[in-house]
Amino acid sequence: MEGRFAGVAAADVYLRHFEAAVMPMQRRLPGPAHPVNARGRVTASADPAHLAGSLTKGPDFAAVLQRARPGRFRGLRLVPCRDIPLVLVISPR
């Protein structure tokens, strides 16, 4: 702005690098889970039913992000991630 640095608006990250950073944490969760973006695109997954890059259909993930508090949809827990525009989708055991 007016020649001064105002911040970063976006970052381009290879999915494989993101997945490598997130997978160790995901494996410590008590059940199947995968983070998705506002459109439902899976960004990383240890669950063979939801592969990275695939779409999770059903919930309005953009609305979950906008509300910024956990919700439920057909047995799934939907937990918005703080500070990043992703929703952690947690399946029942």
N, CA, C and O atoms as CSV, one atom per row, in Angstrom:
chain,resi,resn,atom,element,x,y,z
A,1,MET,N,N,0.839,-1.156,0.000
A,1,MET,CA,C,0.000,0.000,0.000
A,1,MET,C,C,0.894,1.231,0.000
A,1,MET,O,O,1.710,1.430,0.900
A,2,GLU,N,N,0.721,2.043,-1.021
A,2,GLU,CA,C,1.515,3.257,-1.161
A,2,GLU,C,C,3.003,2.969,-1.057
A,2,GLU,O,O,3.760,3.724,-0.446
A,3,GLY,N,N,3.416,1.831,-1.684
A,3,GLY,CA,C,4.831,1.488,-1.707
A,3,GLY,C,C,5.353,0.774,-0.483
A,3,GLY,O,O,6.549,0.493,-0.402
A,4,ARG,N,N,4.478,0.467,0.487
A,4,ARG,CA,C,4.911,-0.222,1.702
A,4,ARG,C,C,4.353,-1.642,1.729
A,4,ARG,O,O,3.259,-1.903,1.230
A,5,PHE,N,N,5.110,-2.537,2.310
A,5,PHE,CA,C,4.681,-3.918,2.459
A,5,PHE,C,C,3.500,-3.985,3.428
A,5,PHE,O,O,3.569,-3.439,4.529
A,6,ALA,N,N,2.401,-4.663,3.015
A,6,ALA,CA,C,1.207,-4.740,3.846
A,6,ALA,C,C,0.925,-6.155,4.338
A,6,ALA,O,O,0.043,-6.345,5.176
A,7,GLY,N,N,1.653,-7.151,3.839
A,7,GLY,CA,C,1.428,-8.529,4.291
A,7,GLY,C,C,1.314,-9.484,3.123
A,7,GLY,O,O,1.374,-9.082,1.961
A,8,VAL,N,N,1.151,-10.740,3.445
A,8,VAL,CA,C,1.032,-11.779,2.427
A,8,VAL,C,C,-0.441,-12.111,2.246
A,8,VAL,O,O,-1.142,-12.381,3.222
A,9,ALA,N,N,-0.911,-12.093,1.014
A,9,ALA,CA,C,-2.316,-12.377,0.733
A,9,ALA,C,C,-2.547,-13.861,0.492
A,9,ALA,O,O,-3.645,-14.355,0.748
A,10,ALA,N,N,-1.551,-14.581,0.009
A,10,ALA,CA,C,-1.714,-16.004,-0.293
A,10,ALA,C,C,-0.350,-16.664,-0.367
A,10,ALA,O,O,0.678,-15.999,-0.497
A,11,ALA,N,N,-0.363,-17.968,-0.282
A,11,ALA,CA,C,0.874,-18.734,-0.425
A,11,ALA,C,C,0.578,-19.965,-1.254
A,11,ALA,O,O,-0.448,-20.615,-1.050
A,12,ASP,N,N,1.443,-20.291,-2.172
A,12,ASP,CA,C,1.288,-21.474,-3.008
A,12,ASP,C,C,2.171,-22.566,-2.419
A,12,ASP,O,O,3.397,-22.456,-2.417
A,13,VAL,N,N,1.535,-23.616,-1.920
A,13,VAL,CA,C,2.256,-24.700,-1.264
A,13,VAL,C,C,1.934,-25.996,-1.997
A,13,VAL,O,O,0.771,-26.291,-2.269
A,14,TYR,N,N,2.964,-26.762,-2.312
A,14,TYR,CA,C,2.714,-28.061,-2.916
A,14,TYR,C,C,1.954,-28.934,-1.943
A,14,TYR,O,O,2.294,-29.000,-0.762
A,15,LEU,N,N,0.921,-29.607,-2.436
A,15,LEU,CA,C,0.097,-30.452,-1.589
A,15,LEU,C,C,0.924,-31.518,-0.891
A,15,LEU,O,O,0.668,-31.830,0.272
A,16,ARG,N,N,1.904,-32.080,-1.574
A,16,ARG,CA,C,2.714,-33.143,-0.950
A,16,ARG,C,C,3.514,-32.605,0.237
A,16,ARG,O,O,3.744,-33.333,1.202
A,17,HIS,N,N,3.943,-31.332,0.179
A,17,HIS,CA,C,4.666,-30.737,1.304
A,17,HIS,C,C,3.724,-30.486,2.477
A,17,HIS,O,O,4.074,-30.733,3.631
A,18,PHE,N,N,2.536,-29.997,2.173
A,18,PHE,CA,C,1.537,-29.761,3.218
A,18,PHE,C,C,1.146,-31.086,3.868
A,18,PHE,O,O,1.071,-31.193,5.092
A,19,GLU,N,N,0.903,-32.079,3.040
A,19,GLU,CA,C,0.505,-33.393,3.549
A,19,GLU,C,C,1.596,-33.986,4.443
A,19,GLU,O,O,1.290,-34.581,5.476
A,20,ALA,N,N,2.844,-33.831,4.062
A,20,ALA,CA,C,3.951,-34.354,4.865
A,20,ALA,C,C,4.014,-33.671,6.236
A,20,ALA,O,O,4.399,-34.297,7.223
A,21,ALA,N,N,3.642,-32.409,6.297
A,21,ALA,CA,C,3.666,-31.679,7.566
A,21,ALA,C,C,2.475,-32.042,8.449
A,21,ALA,O,O,2.598,-32.064,9.673
A,22,VAL,N,N,1.331,-32.326,7.844
A,22,VAL,CA,C,0.096,-32.556,8.587
A,22,VAL,C,C,-0.101,-34.019,8.994
A,22,VAL,O,O,-0.682,-34.295,10.044
A,23,MET,N,N,0.372,-34.950,8.180
A,23,MET,CA,C,0.098,-36.370,8.416
A,23,MET,C,C,0.523,-36.875,9.800
A,23,MET,O,O,-0.244,-37.619,10.412
A,24,PRO,N,N,1.681,-36.519,10.322
A,24,PRO,CA,C,2.037,-37.016,11.651
A,24,PRO,C,C,1.018,-36.621,12.723
A,24,PRO,O,O,0.723,-37.412,13.619
A,25,MET,N,N,0.484,-35.407,12.634
A,25,MET,CA,C,-0.525,-34.966,13.593
A,25,MET,C,C,-1.841,-35.712,13.390
A,25,MET,O,O,-2.509,-36.079,14.356
A,26,GLN,N,N,-2.205,-35.932,12.137
A,26,GLN,CA,C,-3.448,-36.630,11.834
A,26,GLN,C,C,-3.433,-38.064,12.350
A,26,GLN,O,O,-4.453,-38.573,12.813
A,27,ARG,N,N,-2.296,-38.699,12.269
A,27,ARG,CA,C,-2.194,-40.089,12.705
A,27,ARG,C,C,-2.378,-40.233,14.212
A,27,ARG,O,O,-2.686,-41.322,14.696
A,28,ARG,N,N,-2.194,-39.149,14.956
A,28,ARG,CA,C,-2.371,-39.189,16.408
A,28,ARG,C,C,-3.837,-38.997,16.822
A,28,ARG,O,O,-4.174,-39.166,17.994
A,29,LEU,N,N,-4.694,-38.650,15.883
A,29,LEU,CA,C,-6.108,-38.474,16.207
A,29,LEU,C,C,-6.755,-39.830,16.484
A,29,LEU,O,O,-6.311,-40.845,15.948
A,30,PRO,N,N,-7.796,-39.857,17.315
A,30,PRO,CA,C,-8.390,-41.135,17.698
A,30,PRO,C,C,-9.180,-41.847,16.605
A,30,PRO,O,O,-9.506,-43.024,16.757
A,31,GLY,N,N,-9.493,-41.165,15.515
A,31,GLY,CA,C,-10.263,-41.782,14.441
A,31,GLY,C,C,-9.943,-41.159,13.106
A,31,GLY,O,O,-9.119,-40.248,13.024
A,32,PRO,N,N,-10.594,-41.646,12.040
A,32,PRO,CA,C,-10.350,-41.092,10.703
A,32,PRO,C,C,-10.701,-39.607,10.632
A,32,PRO,O,O,-11.750,-39.185,11.120
A,33,ALA,N,N,-9.822,-38.826,10.026
A,33,ALA,CA,C,-10.051,-37.387,9.888
A,33,ALA,C,C,-9.305,-36.873,8.671
A,33,ALA,O,O,-8.293,-37.442,8.261
A,34,HIS,N,N,-9.813,-35.796,8.100
A,34,HIS,CA,C,-9.124,-35.156,6.980
A,34,HIS,C,C,-9.514,-33.685,6.912
A,34,HIS,O,O,-10.687,-33.348,7.074
A,35,PRO,N,N,-8.533,-32.796,6.672
A,35,PRO,CA,C,-8.841,-31.381,6.510
A,35,PRO,C,C,-9.298,-31.097,5.076
A,35,PRO,O,O,-8.785,-31.672,4.116
A,36,VAL,N,N,-10.272,-30.197,4.960
A,36,VAL,CA,C,-10.774,-29.785,3.653
A,36,VAL,C,C,-10.808,-28.262,3.585
A,36,VAL,O,O,-10.837,-27.577,4.607
A,37,ASN,N,N,-10.803,-27.747,2.352
A,37,ASN,CA,C,-10.942,-26.304,2.183
A,37,ASN,C,C,-12.425,-25.944,2.116
A,37,ASN,O,O,-13.279,-26.810,2.305
A,38,ALA,N,N,-12.734,-24.698,1.854
A,38,ALA,CA,C,-14.119,-24.224,1.848
A,38,ALA,C,C,-14.977,-24.925,0.800
A,38,ALA,O,O,-16.201,-24.954,0.928
A,39,ARG,N,N,-14.364,-25.481,-0.218
A,39,ARG,CA,C,-15.104,-26.190,-1.272
A,39,ARG,C,C,-15.179,-27.691,-1.028
A,39,ARG,O,O,-15.790,-28.418,-1.811
A,40,GLY,N,N,-14.561,-28.161,0.059
A,40,GLY,CA,C,-14.605,-29.581,0.366
A,40,GLY,C,C,-13.457,-30.392,-0.203
A,40,GLY,O,O,-13.479,-31.621,-0.136
A,41,ARG,N,N,-12.456,-29.728,-0.762
A,41,ARG,CA,C,-11.293,-30.437,-1.324
A,41,ARG,C,C,-10.408,-30.931,-0.186
A,41,ARG,O,O,-9.985,-30.150,0.666
A,42,VAL,N,N,-10.132,-32.235,-0.177
A,42,VAL,CA,C,-9.300,-32.845,0.858
A,42,VAL,C,C,-7.856,-32.410,0.654
A,42,VAL,O,O,-7.312,-32.551,-0.442
A,43,THR,N,N,-7.235,-31.883,1.700
A,43,THR,CA,C,-5.856,-31.389,1.582
A,43,THR,C,C,-4.823,-32.381,2.088
A,43,THR,O,O,-3.662,-32.316,1.685
A,44,ALA,N,N,-5.219,-33.292,2.958
A,44,ALA,CA,C,-4.320,-34.329,3.479
A,44,ALA,C,C,-5.197,-35.402,4.107
A,44,ALA,O,O,-6.262,-35.099,4.645
A,45,SER,N,N,-4.756,-36.653,4.041
A,45,SER,CA,C,-5.603,-37.687,4.610
A,45,SER,C,C,-4.839,-38.949,4.940
A,45,SER,O,O,-3.980,-39.397,4.181
A,46,ALA,N,N,-5.169,-39.513,6.088
A,46,ALA,CA,C,-4.677,-40.835,6.465
A,46,ALA,C,C,-5.815,-41.842,6.326
A,46,ALA,O,O,-5.670,-43.007,6.696
A,47,ASP,N,N,-6.935,-41.392,5.798
A,47,ASP,CA,C,-8.133,-42.208,5.630
A,47,ASP,C,C,-8.264,-42.607,4.157
A,47,ASP,O,O,-8.457,-41.740,3.304
A,48,PRO,N,N,-8.162,-43.913,3.841
A,48,PRO,CA,C,-8.231,-44.334,2.439
A,48,PRO,C,C,-9.572,-44.032,1.773
A,48,PRO,O,O,-9.669,-44.066,0.546
A,49,ALA,N,N,-10.600,-43.741,2.555
A,49,ALA,CA,C,-11.900,-43.395,1.984
A,49,ALA,C,C,-11.950,-41.949,1.493
A,49,ALA,O,O,-12.873,-41.573,0.769
A,50,HIS,N,N,-10.957,-41.129,1.884
A,50,HIS,CA,C,-10.923,-39.712,1.505
A,50,HIS,C,C,-9.495,-39.345,1.118
A,50,HIS,O,O,-8.713,-38.904,1.961
A,51,LEU,N,N,-9.163,-39.523,-0.134
A,51,LEU,CA,C,-7.796,-39.277,-0.603
A,51,LEU,C,C,-7.539,-37.788,-0.813
A,51,LEU,O,O,-8.448,-37.029,-1.149
A,52,ALA,N,N,-6.299,-37.386,-0.611
A,52,ALA,CA,C,-5.909,-35.993,-0.859
A,52,ALA,C,C,-6.250,-35.620,-2.292
A,52,ALA,O,O,-5.950,-36.361,-3.229
A,53,GLY,N,N,-6.876,-34.471,-2.450
A,53,GLY,CA,C,-7.280,-33.987,-3.761
A,53,GLY,C,C,-8.719,-34.310,-4.109
A,53,GLY,O,O,-9.285,-33.699,-5.015
A,54,SER,N,N,-9.329,-35.268,-3.401
A,54,SER,CA,C,-10.720,-35.626,-3.685
A,54,SER,C,C,-11.661,-34.625,-3.012
A,54,SER,O,O,-11.231,-33.795,-2.211
A,55,LEU,N,N,-12.935,-34.713,-3.345
A,55,LEU,CA,C,-13.938,-33.813,-2.767
A,55,LEU,C,C,-14.768,-34.530,-1.718
A,55,LEU,O,O,-15.154,-35.684,-1.902
A,56,THR,N,N,-15.036,-33.852,-0.633
A,56,THR,CA,C,-15.970,-34.326,0.381
A,56,THR,C,C,-17.248,-33.529,0.169
A,56,THR,O,O,-17.261,-32.309,0.332
A,57,LYS,N,N,-18.308,-34.212,-0.189
A,57,LYS,CA,C,-19.565,-33.528,-0.497
A,57,LYS,C,C,-20.521,-33.592,0.678
A,57,LYS,O,O,-20.445,-34.491,1.515
A,58,GLY,N,N,-21.409,-32.637,0.725
A,58,GLY,CA,C,-22.457,-32.632,1.746
A,58,GLY,C,C,-22.474,-31.372,2.582
A,58,GLY,O,O,-23.313,-30.499,2.364
A,59,PRO,N,N,-21.560,-31.257,3.538
A,59,PRO,CA,C,-21.599,-30.079,4.417
A,59,PRO,C,C,-21.241,-28.783,3.671
A,59,PRO,O,O,-20.554,-28.807,2.650
A,60,ASP,N,N,-21.716,-27.673,4.198
A,60,ASP,CA,C,-21.334,-26.356,3.690
A,60,ASP,C,C,-20.096,-25.916,4.477
A,60,ASP,O,O,-20.206,-25.263,5.515
A,61,PHE,N,N,-18.930,-26.280,3.971
A,61,PHE,CA,C,-17.684,-26.003,4.680
A,61,PHE,C,C,-17.408,-24.510,4.780
A,61,PHE,O,O,-16.840,-24.052,5.771
A,62,ALA,N,N,-17.802,-23.749,3.769
A,62,ALA,CA,C,-17.603,-22.296,3.822
A,62,ALA,C,C,-18.377,-21.700,4.994
A,62,ALA,O,O,-17.886,-20.789,5.660
A,63,ALA,N,N,-19.580,-22.207,5.248
A,63,ALA,CA,C,-20.381,-21.709,6.372
A,63,ALA,C,C,-19.734,-22.076,7.702
A,63,ALA,O,O,-19.764,-21.285,8.644
A,64,VAL,N,N,-19.146,-23.275,7.787
A,64,VAL,CA,C,-18.452,-23.679,9.015
A,64,VAL,C,C,-17.290,-22.727,9.281
A,64,VAL,O,O,-17.074,-22.298,10.414
A,65,LEU,N,N,-16.545,-22.402,8.227
A,65,LEU,CA,C,-15.419,-21.471,8.380
A,65,LEU,C,C,-15.914,-20.092,8.798
A,65,LEU,O,O,-15.302,-19.432,9.639
A,66,GLN,N,N,-17.004,-19.670,8.218
A,66,GLN,CA,C,-17.532,-18.345,8.540
A,66,GLN,C,C,-18.023,-18.279,9.990
A,66,GLN,O,O,-17.801,-17.279,10.672
A,67,ARG,N,N,-18.689,-19.338,10.462
A,67,ARG,CA,C,-19.160,-19.359,11.861
A,67,ARG,C,C,-18.007,-19.477,12.847
A,67,ARG,O,O,-18.094,-18.999,13.978
A,68,ALA,N,N,-16.921,-20.121,12.406
A,68,ALA,CA,C,-15.715,-20.290,13.228
A,68,ALA,C,C,-15.967,-21.057,14.527
A,68,ALA,O,O,-15.330,-20.796,15.548
A,69,ARG,N,N,-16.911,-22.010,14.474
A,69,ARG,CA,C,-17.096,-22.901,15.627
A,69,ARG,C,C,-17.495,-24.283,15.118
A,69,ARG,O,O,-18.092,-24.405,14.048
A,70,PRO,N,N,-17.169,-25.313,15.876
A,70,PRO,CA,C,-17.435,-26.686,15.430
A,70,PRO,C,C,-18.921,-26.942,15.189
A,70,PRO,O,O,-19.794,-26.302,15.775
A,71,GLY,N,N,-19.166,-27.902,14.306
A,71,GLY,CA,C,-20.533,-28.300,14.005
A,71,GLY,C,C,-20.569,-29.784,13.682
A,71,GLY,O,O,-19.565,-30.487,13.796
A,72,ARG,N,N,-21.737,-30.243,13.281
A,72,ARG,CA,C,-21.928,-31.653,12.915
A,72,ARG,C,C,-22.737,-31.731,11.633
A,72,ARG,O,O,-23.540,-30.849,11.329
A,73,PHE,N,N,-22.507,-32.820,10.878
A,73,PHE,CA,C,-23.266,-33.085,9.666
A,73,PHE,C,C,-23.283,-34.593,9.463
A,73,PHE,O,O,-22.245,-35.201,9.206
A,74,ARG,N,N,-24.457,-35.193,9.578
A,74,ARG,CA,C,-24.631,-36.635,9.354
A,74,ARG,C,C,-23.565,-37.485,10.047
A,74,ARG,O,O,-22.959,-38.355,9.421
A,75,GLY,N,N,-23.344,-37.239,11.308
A,75,GLY,CA,C,-22.393,-38.029,12.089
A,75,GLY,C,C,-20.950,-37.547,12.032
A,75,GLY,O,O,-20.112,-38.023,12.799
A,76,LEU,N,N,-20.646,-36.609,11.137
A,76,LEU,CA,C,-19.286,-36.066,11.031
A,76,LEU,C,C,-19.140,-34.881,11.974
A,76,LEU,O,O,-20.057,-34.070,12.107
A,77,ARG,N,N,-17.991,-34.783,12.627
A,77,ARG,CA,C,-17.663,-33.558,13.374
A,77,ARG,C,C,-16.915,-32.641,12.424
A,77,ARG,O,O,-16.017,-33.091,11.713
A,78,LEU,N,N,-17.266,-31.378,12.401
A,78,LEU,CA,C,-16.645,-30.375,11.539
A,78,LEU,C,C,-16.000,-29.331,12.432
A,78,LEU,O,O,-16.690,-28.587,13.130
A,79,VAL,N,N,-14.688,-29.278,12.410
A,79,VAL,CA,C,-13.952,-28.389,13.305
A,79,VAL,C,C,-13.135,-27.399,12.475
A,79,VAL,O,O,-12.171,-27.797,11.820
A,80,PRO,N,N,-13.502,-26.119,12.493
A,80,PRO,CA,C,-12.707,-25.141,11.758
A,80,PRO,C,C,-11.325,-24.984,12.395
A,80,PRO,O,O,-11.200,-24.916,13.618
A,81,CYS,N,N,-10.302,-24.929,11.563
A,81,CYS,CA,C,-8.926,-24.758,12.048
A,81,CYS,C,C,-8.686,-23.273,12.294
A,81,CYS,O,O,-9.044,-22.427,11.474
A,82,ARG,N,N,-8.078,-22.975,13.428
A,82,ARG,CA,C,-7.791,-21.576,13.725
A,82,ARG,C,C,-6.705,-21.057,12.797
A,82,ARG,O,O,-5.729,-21.754,12.517
A,83,ASP,N,N,-6.876,-19.858,12.332
A,83,ASP,CA,C,-5.864,-19.113,11.573
A,83,ASP,C,C,-5.605,-19.635,10.160
A,83,ASP,O,O,-4.830,-19.020,9.428
A,84,ILE,N,N,-6.216,-20.731,9.753
A,84,ILE,CA,C,-6.093,-21.193,8.369
A,84,ILE,C,C,-7.472,-21.596,7.868
A,84,ILE,O,O,-8.272,-22.118,8.645
A,85,PRO,N,N,-7.774,-21.369,6.593
A,85,PRO,CA,C,-9.126,-21.633,6.090
A,85,PRO,C,C,-9.363,-23.107,5.751
A,85,PRO,O,O,-9.622,-23.450,4.598
A,86,LEU,N,N,-9.272,-23.967,6.754
A,86,LEU,CA,C,-9.522,-25.389,6.588
A,86,LEU,C,C,-10.464,-25.871,7.683
A,86,LEU,O,O,-10.509,-25.314,8.780
A,87,VAL,N,N,-11.210,-26.914,7.360
A,87,VAL,CA,C,-12.113,-27.564,8.315
A,87,VAL,C,C,-11.622,-28.990,8.490
A,87,VAL,O,O,-11.411,-29.700,7.507
A,88,LEU,N,N,-11.441,-29.412,9.724
A,88,LEU,CA,C,-11.069,-30.797,10.006
A,88,LEU,C,C,-12.360,-31.605,10.098
A,88,LEU,O,O,-13.211,-31.346,10.948
A,89,VAL,N,N,-12.487,-32.584,9.211
A,89,VAL,CA,C,-13.658,-33.453,9.157
A,89,VAL,C,C,-13.297,-34.737,9.905
A,89,VAL,O,O,-12.393,-35.467,9.497
A,90,ILE,N,N,-14.004,-35.003,10.993
A,90,ILE,CA,C,-13.707,-36.166,11.835
A,90,ILE,C,C,-14.859,-37.152,11.705
A,90,ILE,O,O,-16.004,-36.841,12.031
A,91,SER,N,N,-14.533,-38.342,11.224
A,91,SER,CA,C,-15.536,-39.391,11.034
A,91,SER,C,C,-15.739,-40.147,12.336
A,91,SER,O,O,-14.826,-40.232,13.157
A,92,PRO,N,N,-16.949,-40.704,12.529
A,92,PRO,CA,C,-17.147,-41.546,13.696
A,92,PRO,C,C,-16.311,-42.819,13.547
A,92,PRO,O,O,-16.002,-43.234,12.430
A,93,ARG,N,N,-15.958,-43.419,14.640
A,93,ARG,CA,C,-15.141,-44.652,14.612
A,93,ARG,C,C,-15.822,-45.755,13.884
A,93,ARG,O,O,-15.274,-46.851,13.771
